[in-house]
C-alpha positions as a LaTeX table, in Angstrom:
\begin{tabular}{lrrr}
\hline
Residue & $x$ (\AA) & $y$ (\AA) & $z$ (\AA) \\
\hline
Met1 & $-5.26$ & 47.06 & 64.95 \\
Lys2 & $-3.67$ & 44.86 & 62.31 \\
Ser3 & $-2.66$ & 41.69 & 62.68 \\
Leu4 & 0.42 & 40.70 & 63.62 \\
Asn5 & 0.80 & 39.03 & 60.41 \\
Thr6 & 0.93 & 41.92 & 58.76 \\
Leu7 & 3.97 & 43.32 & 60.38 \\
Val8 & 5.64 & 40.90 & 61.09 \\
Lys9 & 8.35 & 38.78 & 58.99 \\
Asn10 & 10.39 & 35.04 & 60.02 \\
Phe11 & 13.74 & 35.81 & 61.13 \\
Val12 & 15.41 & 33.37 & 63.20 \\
Ile13 & 18.08 & 32.77 & 65.47 \\
Lys14 & 19.65 & 30.53 & 67.24 \\
Phe15 & 22.10 & 30.18 & 69.76 \\
Val16 & 23.30 & 28.29 & 73.11 \\
Thr17 & 22.32 & 30.25 & 76.49 \\
Lys18 & 25.60 & 28.58 & 77.71 \\
Ile19 & 27.82 & 30.67 & 75.60 \\
Gln20 & 24.98 & 33.83 & 75.71 \\
Ser21 & 26.48 & 36.82 & 77.68 \\
Val22 & 25.41 & 39.88 & 79.56 \\
Thr23 & 26.61 & 43.13 & 78.13 \\
Glu24 & 26.34 & 47.22 & 79.15 \\
Ile25 & 24.85 & 50.35 & 77.52 \\
Asn26 & 28.58 & 51.32 & 77.36 \\
Tyr27 & 29.58 & 48.88 & 74.46 \\
Leu28 & 27.12 & 49.01 & 71.91 \\
His29 & 29.01 & 51.82 & 70.27 \\
Thr30 & 31.44 & 48.64 & 69.35 \\
Leu31 & 32.14 & 47.54 & 65.98 \\
Asp32 & 30.92 & 43.84 & 67.82 \\
Phe33 & 27.52 & 45.22 & 67.81 \\
Lys34 & 24.32 & 45.55 & 65.47 \\
Thr35 & 22.42 & 47.07 & 67.90 \\
Arg36 & 22.88 & 51.02 & 68.35 \\
Ile37 & 22.29 & 53.33 & 70.82 \\
Ser38 & 20.52 & 56.68 & 68.49 \\
Asn39 & 19.46 & 58.25 & 71.57 \\
Ile40 & 20.53 & 59.19 & 74.65 \\
Glu41 & 18.85 & 61.11 & 77.98 \\
Lys42 & 19.48 & 61.59 & 81.59 \\
Ile43 & 15.68 & 61.45 & 83.45 \\
His44 & 17.40 & 61.26 & 87.09 \\
Glu45 & 20.63 & 62.34 & 88.91 \\
Pro46 & 21.87 & 59.55 & 91.31 \\
Val47 & 20.66 & 60.28 & 95.19 \\
Asn48 & 20.54 & 58.79 & 98.19 \\
Ile49 & 18.28 & 58.00 & 100.59 \\
Thr50 & 18.53 & 57.73 & 104.23 \\
Phe51 & 15.91 & 56.56 & 106.66 \\
Ser52 & 16.96 & 55.88 & 110.03 \\
Asp53 & 16.65 & 56.84 & 113.87 \\
Ser54 & 20.04 & 58.13 & 115.32 \\
Ser55 & 18.99 & 56.38 & 118.67 \\
Lys56 & 17.90 & 52.99 & 117.01 \\
Leu57 & 21.07 & 51.78 & 115.05 \\
Lys58 & 18.72 & 48.56 & 113.68 \\
Ser59 & 16.24 & 51.21 & 112.12 \\
Phe60 & 19.11 & 52.34 & 109.61 \\
Phe61 & 18.00 & 51.97 & 106.21 \\
Gln62 & 18.91 & 54.12 & 103.16 \\
His63 & 19.75 & 52.93 & 99.62 \\
Ser64 & 21.19 & 54.49 & 96.79 \\
Phe65 & 20.15 & 55.17 & 93.52 \\
Ser66 & 22.20 & 55.95 & 90.15 \\
Ala67 & 21.28 & 58.08 & 87.51 \\
Arg68 & 18.91 & 56.76 & 85.16 \\
Tyr69 & 18.37 & 57.18 & 81.56 \\
Lys70 & 15.75 & 57.14 & 78.58 \\
Ile71 & 18.24 & 55.31 & 75.97 \\
Arg72 & 16.62 & 53.71 & 72.35 \\
Leu73 & 18.42 & 51.09 & 70.56 \\
Glu74 & 17.66 & 50.38 & 66.72 \\
Asn75 & 18.07 & 46.56 & 66.02 \\
Ala76 & 17.40 & 45.01 & 68.99 \\
Val77 & 15.38 & 41.71 & 70.48 \\
Val78 & 12.44 & 42.44 & 72.96 \\
Asp79 & 11.15 & 39.63 & 75.61 \\
Pro80 & 8.05 & 39.90 & 76.06 \\
Thr81 & 7.82 & 37.26 & 78.74 \\
Asn82 & 9.91 & 39.94 & 80.89 \\
Met83 & 11.01 & 42.87 & 79.12 \\
Cys84 & 14.70 & 42.16 & 79.20 \\
Val85 & 16.56 & 43.86 & 75.93 \\
Phe86 & 19.26 & 41.53 & 73.91 \\
Gly87 & 21.87 & 43.55 & 71.96 \\
Ile88 & 22.89 & 41.37 & 68.89 \\
Asp89 & 26.45 & 41.44 & 67.58 \\
Lys90 & 28.08 & 40.42 & 64.70 \\
Lys91 & 27.45 & 36.94 & 64.54 \\
Asp92 & 23.66 & 37.16 & 65.48 \\
Lys93 & 24.72 & 35.93 & 69.06 \\
Leu94 & 22.12 & 37.36 & 71.47 \\
His95 & 23.98 & 39.36 & 75.06 \\
Leu96 & 21.08 & 40.75 & 77.62 \\
Ile97 & 21.93 & 44.43 & 77.95 \\
Lys98 & 22.51 & 44.50 & 81.82 \\
Glu99 & 20.55 & 48.06 & 82.27 \\
Ser100 & 17.10 & 46.43 & 80.96 \\
Thr101 & 16.60 & 44.69 & 83.39 \\
Glu102 & 17.46 & 44.43 & 87.53 \\
Trp103 & 17.25 & 40.63 & 87.86 \\
Thr104 & 20.16 & 38.39 & 87.84 \\
Phe105 & 21.63 & 37.29 & 84.68 \\
Asn106 & 19.56 & 33.47 & 85.20 \\
Arg107 & 16.81 & 35.15 & 86.59 \\
Ser108 & 16.56 & 36.88 & 83.23 \\
Leu109 & 17.03 & 33.92 & 80.61 \\
Ser110 & 13.51 & 32.97 & 79.52 \\
Ile111 & 14.85 & 32.19 & 75.49 \\
Ser112 & 15.15 & 29.00 & 75.14 \\
Asn113 & 18.70 & 27.77 & 73.13 \\
Ser114 & 16.85 & 28.17 & 69.90 \\
Val115 & 14.95 & 30.11 & 68.78 \\
Thr116 & 12.60 & 31.10 & 65.96 \\
Met117 & 12.05 & 35.01 & 66.09 \\
Glu118 & 9.84 & 37.49 & 64.91 \\
Thr119 & 10.71 & 40.51 & 63.13 \\
Leu120 & 8.48 & 43.85 & 63.74 \\
Glu121 & 9.86 & 46.99 & 62.04 \\
Lys122 & 7.73 & 49.42 & 64.27 \\
Asp123 & 8.90 & 51.17 & 67.31 \\
Ile124 & 8.40 & 50.36 & 70.59 \\
Asn125 & 8.24 & 50.83 & 74.12 \\
Ile126 & 9.22 & 48.02 & 76.86 \\
Ser127 & 5.95 & 47.21 & 79.27 \\
Phe128 & 4.92 & 45.06 & 82.27 \\
Pro129 & 6.98 & 42.12 & 82.15 \\
Arg130 & 4.47 & 38.57 & 83.60 \\
Asp131 & 5.35 & 38.52 & 86.18 \\
Ser132 & 3.52 & 39.99 & 90.00 \\
Tyr133 & 1.38 & 43.08 & 90.88 \\
Tyr134 & 4.06 & 44.11 & 92.98 \\
His135 & 7.29 & 44.00 & 90.31 \\
Gln136 & 4.59 & 45.34 & 87.74 \\
Ile137 & 3.26 & 48.49 & 89.57 \\
Ile138 & 6.95 & 49.30 & 91.54 \\
Glu139 & 9.59 & 48.23 & 88.97 \\
Phe140 & 7.71 & 49.33 & 85.75 \\
Leu141 & 4.18 & 50.94 & 86.11 \\
Pro142 & 6.79 & 54.10 & 86.48 \\
Arg143 & 8.81 & 53.77 & 83.72 \\
Ile144 & 6.15 & 52.84 & 81.29 \\
Ile145 & 4.26 & 56.49 & 82.41 \\
Asn146 & 8.21 & 57.96 & 81.70 \\
Leu147 & 7.98 & 56.78 & 77.84 \\
Lys148 & 4.55 & 57.15 & 77.60 \\
Asn149 & 4.47 & 60.86 & 78.34 \\
Ala150 & 7.68 & 60.72 & 75.93 \\
Asn151 & 6.31 & 58.70 & 72.76 \\
Glu152 & 3.59 & 57.16 & 71.91 \\
Asn153 & 5.15 & 54.28 & 69.92 \\
Leu154 & 3.13 & 50.53 & 70.65 \\
Phe155 & 3.91 & 49.18 & 73.81 \\
Val156 & 4.35 & 45.36 & 74.18 \\
Ile157 & 2.35 & 42.70 & 75.56 \\
His158 & 3.02 & 39.46 & 76.13 \\
Lys159 & 0.06 & 37.22 & 75.14 \\
Asp160 & $-0.53$ & 35.75 & 79.16 \\
Asn161 & $-0.40$ & 39.16 & 80.75 \\
Arg162 & $-2.26$ & 38.64 & 83.82 \\
Ile163 & $-2.67$ & 42.80 & 83.67 \\
Leu164 & $-4.48$ & 42.15 & 80.71 \\
Asn165 & $-7.13$ & 41.06 & 82.43 \\
Asn166 & $-7.15$ & 43.82 & 85.43 \\
Gly167 & $-7.84$ & 46.68 & 83.88 \\
Leu168 & $-4.24$ & 48.58 & 84.02 \\
Ile169 & $-4.18$ & 48.98 & 80.04 \\
Asp170 & $-6.98$ & 50.34 & 80.17 \\
Phe171 & $-6.17$ & 52.70 & 82.97 \\
Leu172 & $-3.22$ & 54.28 & 81.08 \\
Asn173 & $-4.57$ & 54.28 & 77.33 \\
Leu174 & $-1.69$ & 52.35 & 76.39 \\
Pro175 & $-1.22$ & 52.04 & 72.90 \\
Thr176 & $-0.04$ & 48.14 & 72.42 \\
Ile177 & 0.70 & 44.84 & 70.72 \\
Thr178 & 0.22 & 41.47 & 72.38 \\
Leu179 & 3.11 & 39.21 & 71.13 \\
Lys180 & 4.02 & 35.43 & 72.70 \\
Asn181 & 7.56 & 34.73 & 71.87 \\
Pro182 & 10.69 & 37.28 & 71.66 \\
Val183 & 10.77 & 39.71 & 68.04 \\
Lys184 & 13.68 & 41.74 & 66.93 \\
Val185 & 12.80 & 45.34 & 66.55 \\
Lys186 & 13.49 & 48.51 & 64.65 \\
Ser187 & 13.65 & 50.02 & 67.75 \\
Val188 & 12.93 & 49.70 & 71.69 \\
Ser189 & 12.92 & 52.67 & 74.28 \\
Leu190 & 13.53 & 51.48 & 77.70 \\
Ile191 & 14.30 & 53.11 & 81.00 \\
Ser192 & 17.40 & 52.17 & 82.09 \\
Thr193 & 17.68 & 50.31 & 86.10 \\
Gly194 & 20.39 & 49.90 & 88.24 \\
Ser195 & 20.30 & 47.70 & 91.56 \\
Asp196 & 17.28 & 48.48 & 92.98 \\
Leu197 & 15.39 & 45.88 & 93.03 \\
Gly198 & 13.28 & 46.06 & 96.32 \\
Tyr199 & 13.57 & 49.95 & 96.04 \\
Leu200 & 10.93 & 52.55 & 95.44 \\
His201 & 12.36 & 55.39 & 93.89 \\
Pro202 & 11.16 & 58.95 & 94.82 \\
Ser203 & 10.50 & 59.84 & 91.87 \\
Asp204 & 8.67 & 57.21 & 91.04 \\
Leu205 & 6.12 & 57.40 & 93.96 \\
Phe206 & 5.74 & 61.13 & 92.71 \\
Leu207 & 5.14 & 59.95 & 89.31 \\
Met208 & 1.84 & 57.14 & 90.64 \\
Lys209 & 0.71 & 59.58 & 92.54 \\
Glu210 & 0.02 & 61.83 & 89.58 \\
Leu211 & $-1.37$ & 59.58 & 88.18 \\
Met212 & $-3.72$ & 58.91 & 90.22 \\
Arg213 & $-5.04$ & 62.74 & 90.99 \\
Ser214 & $-5.11$ & 63.16 & 87.33 \\
Lys215 & $-8.65$ & 60.48 & 87.24 \\
Asn216 & $-11.68$ & 61.19 & 89.09 \\
Leu217 & $-11.77$ & 58.12 & 91.28 \\
Val218 & $-14.35$ & 57.71 & 94.26 \\
Pro219 & $-13.79$ & 58.27 & 97.36 \\
Asn220 & $-14.55$ & 55.37 & 99.56 \\
Pro221 & $-15.78$ & 55.17 & 103.38 \\
His222 & $-13.51$ & 51.91 & 104.54 \\
Lys223 & $-10.77$ & 53.89 & 106.52 \\
Met224 & $-8.96$ & 50.32 & 108.10 \\
Leu225 & $-8.26$ & 46.77 & 105.76 \\
Tyr226 & $-6.74$ & 44.09 & 105.63 \\
Val227 & $-5.70$ & 42.72 & 103.24 \\
Ser228 & $-5.93$ & 38.75 & 102.92 \\
Arg229 & $-3.77$ & 35.67 & 101.54 \\
Arg230 & $-6.12$ & 33.43 & 102.64 \\
His231 & $-6.68$ & 32.53 & 98.91 \\
Ser232 & $-3.16$ & 32.20 & 98.90 \\
Arg233 & $-0.81$ & 29.10 & 98.71 \\
Arg234 & 1.97 & 31.74 & 100.50 \\
Ser235 & $-0.73$ & 31.74 & 103.87 \\
Asp236 & 1.17 & 31.08 & 107.05 \\
Leu237 & $-1.95$ & 32.43 & 108.76 \\
Asp238 & $-5.11$ & 31.15 & 110.13 \\
Glu239 & $-6.16$ & 34.09 & 108.37 \\
Asn240 & $-10.40$ & 32.95 & 108.68 \\
Met241 & $-9.75$ & 33.70 & 112.20 \\
Leu242 & $-7.87$ & 36.79 & 112.39 \\
Glu243 & $-10.37$ & 38.14 & 110.15 \\
Thr244 & $-13.47$ & 37.65 & 111.87 \\
Glu245 & $-11.67$ & 39.45 & 115.35 \\
Leu246 & $-10.88$ & 42.02 & 112.90 \\
Ile247 & $-14.32$ & 43.04 & 111.52 \\
Lys248 & $-15.93$ & 42.97 & 114.62 \\
Asn249 & $-13.82$ & 45.74 & 115.18 \\
Gly250 & $-14.70$ & 47.60 & 111.68 \\
Phe251 & $-12.34$ & 46.44 & 109.28 \\
Glu252 & $-12.95$ & 45.70 & 105.71 \\
Ile253 & $-11.41$ & 42.76 & 104.37 \\
Val254 & $-9.68$ & 43.03 & 100.77 \\
Phe255 & $-8.71$ & 40.09 & 98.53 \\
Ala256 & $-6.74$ & 41.72 & 96.18 \\
Glu257 & $-6.39$ & 39.75 & 93.07 \\
Asn258 & $-9.64$ & 40.07 & 92.99 \\
Leu259 & $-9.83$ & 43.46 & 92.46 \\
Ser260 & $-8.94$ & 45.31 & 89.48 \\
Phe261 & $-6.27$ & 48.03 & 89.08 \\
Leu262 & $-8.79$ & 50.93 & 89.54 \\
Gln263 & $-10.71$ & 49.24 & 91.87 \\
Gln264 & $-7.83$ & 49.02 & 93.99 \\
Leu265 & $-6.50$ & 52.52 & 93.77 \\
Asn266 & $-9.59$ & 53.54 & 94.65 \\
Leu267 & $-9.77$ & 51.31 & 97.53 \\
Phe268 & $-6.71$ & 52.36 & 98.87 \\
Lys269 & $-6.19$ & 55.86 & 98.20 \\
Asp270 & $-8.57$ & 56.88 & 101.21 \\
Ala271 & $-7.28$ & 54.51 & 103.91 \\
Lys272 & $-5.98$ & 55.00 & 107.28 \\
Leu273 & $-4.88$ & 51.89 & 108.33 \\
Val274 & $-3.43$ & 48.95 & 106.33 \\
Val275 & $-3.30$ & 45.42 & 107.85 \\
Gly276 & $-1.30$ & 42.00 & 106.00 \\
Leu277 & 0.81 & 39.74 & 105.70 \\
His278 & 3.86 & 40.45 & 103.41 \\
Gly279 & 2.37 & 39.76 & 100.42 \\
Ala280 & 1.72 & 41.52 & 96.95 \\
Gly281 & $-1.26$ & 43.15 & 97.96 \\
Leu282 & 0.35 & 45.31 & 100.03 \\
Thr283 & 1.86 & 47.78 & 96.96 \\
Asn284 & $-1.32$ & 48.97 & 96.82 \\
Thr285 & 0.04 & 51.33 & 100.33 \\
Ile286 & 1.95 & 53.76 & 97.50 \\
Trp287 & $-1.78$ & 54.78 & 97.18 \\
Thr288 & $-2.80$ & 55.96 & 100.60 \\
Asn289 & $-1.58$ & 59.79 & 101.75 \\
Lys290 & 0.33 & 58.49 & 104.99 \\
Ala291 & $-1.44$ & 55.49 & 106.12 \\
Gln292 & $-0.38$ & 53.58 & 108.91 \\
Leu293 & 1.24 & 49.94 & 107.60 \\
Ile294 & 0.75 & 47.06 & 109.74 \\
Glu295 & 2.83 & 44.62 & 107.85 \\
Leu296 & 2.73 & 40.47 & 109.57 \\
Met297 & 5.95 & 38.88 & 108.63 \\
Pro298 & 7.22 & 34.97 & 108.98 \\
Asp299 & 10.24 & 35.14 & 110.42 \\
Tyr300 & 11.75 & 32.77 & 107.60 \\
Arg301 & 11.61 & 35.16 & 104.79 \\
Val302 & 11.95 & 38.93 & 106.08 \\
Asn303 & 11.21 & 41.54 & 103.24 \\
Arg304 & 11.97 & 44.99 & 103.52 \\
Cys305 & 10.42 & 46.14 & 100.51 \\
Phe306 & 6.74 & 47.68 & 102.50 \\
Glu307 & 8.83 & 49.25 & 105.00 \\
Trp308 & 10.61 & 51.69 & 102.24 \\
Ile309 & 7.25 & 52.20 & 100.43 \\
Ala310 & 5.82 & 53.47 & 103.89 \\
Asn311 & 8.99 & 55.67 & 104.60 \\
Leu312 & 8.72 & 57.26 & 101.56 \\
Asn313 & 4.87 & 57.37 & 102.01 \\
Gln314 & 5.90 & 59.45 & 105.41 \\
Ser315 & 3.42 & 56.72 & 106.97 \\
Asn316 & 3.67 & 55.28 & 110.29 \\
Tyr317 & 5.30 & 51.34 & 110.32 \\
Ser318 & 4.86 & 48.32 & 112.24 \\
Gln319 & 6.31 & 44.85 & 111.12 \\
Ile320 & 4.58 & 41.89 & 113.27 \\
Leu321 & 7.10 & 39.00 & 113.29 \\
Phe322 & 5.75 & 35.36 & 114.01 \\
Ser323 & 7.46 & 32.11 & 113.53 \\
Lys324 & 5.54 & 29.30 & 111.43 \\
Lys325 & 6.61 & 26.25 & 113.70 \\
Asp326 & 5.45 & 28.33 & 117.19 \\
Ile327 & 1.87 & 30.30 & 115.79 \\
Asp328 & $-0.76$ & 32.20 & 119.01 \\
Met329 & $-2.90$ & 33.73 & 116.87 \\
Lys330 & $-4.60$ & 35.79 & 120.13 \\
Thr331 & $-0.80$ & 37.03 & 120.60 \\
Ile332 & $-0.77$ & 38.30 & 117.12 \\
Phe333 & $-4.11$ & 40.06 & 117.30 \\
Asn334 & $-3.44$ & 41.62 & 120.08 \\
Gln335 & $-0.39$ & 42.87 & 118.62 \\
Ile336 & $-2.32$ & 44.30 & 116.04 \\
Phe337 & $-4.89$ & 46.28 & 118.22 \\
Ser338 & $-1.66$ & 47.38 & 120.72 \\
Ser339 & 0.15 & 48.72 & 117.17 \\
Ile340 & $-2.92$ & 50.74 & 116.26 \\
Gln341 & $-2.29$ & 54.67 & 116.02 \\
Tyr342 & $-5.71$ & 55.97 & 113.86 \\
Lys343 & $-8.76$ & 56.29 & 115.84 \\
\hline
\end{tabular}
């Protein structure tokens, strides 16, 4: 691949974050913007998904997805840290394009008050943000598959992105360019987003399962997995004790952060039972075939994103809530085994 220095030239834009604003695709056709739409194509119709048990009101679970579009913009700015796309107005001020991110405006800003940008005279696609495994796989992987299927333009990767080290780029065979700073591009393709943070689209699950089935994967004999967070600062349990008991009962202990993407995919695709603390490692339940999921959840930060995935996967889901202030490991262990349906 050519050196980045042969592809770019300096391009300086100075702006103040306080006056930076959000705009929408709808406004880019106005005379106020240098950024223009060159193509827009609907790829998903709006859809409402509901999971509920009429006898249990508290089990009601639904989300409405807006229509999704594949959009190509000319003369825009891309931030490789979070893959947000910015429109450029006639005064060279930047405006975050709302449809390029599911995150809030403040969370999406990583560009400093004044920055020297480079101009890349290339057609590019957005790629993986410098973010957690969950967000990279659930939010960005389906968009990248859609874009890759449409064309072979360059995908942008931040130079410090951990995704470079886990083999996913090689697995996808993506043509990439590695950048550190925001870059002004000739054109960029993106898949529009809605207010879907934490909700995997059913079409996205289908895309990822198709990707998995297209690869020659090795059968895995381990059917019962415990996804450990023992090495994480966010672990709220005495997992040493729990893991010892689970190993005695036939579980394999998984440290997902130590595995490549392909190793994680291989390990989870044949699993029949997955147990684990709420955390990014449970993202891999998307690769299972109706495996039961037992999620251990601290009561101070309940999140239903993996319950949603389990429902889409037609998997049995159980949640074991515990209080960090009053943890009884024996009770948690007994709750796990009373919830197990796989024999």
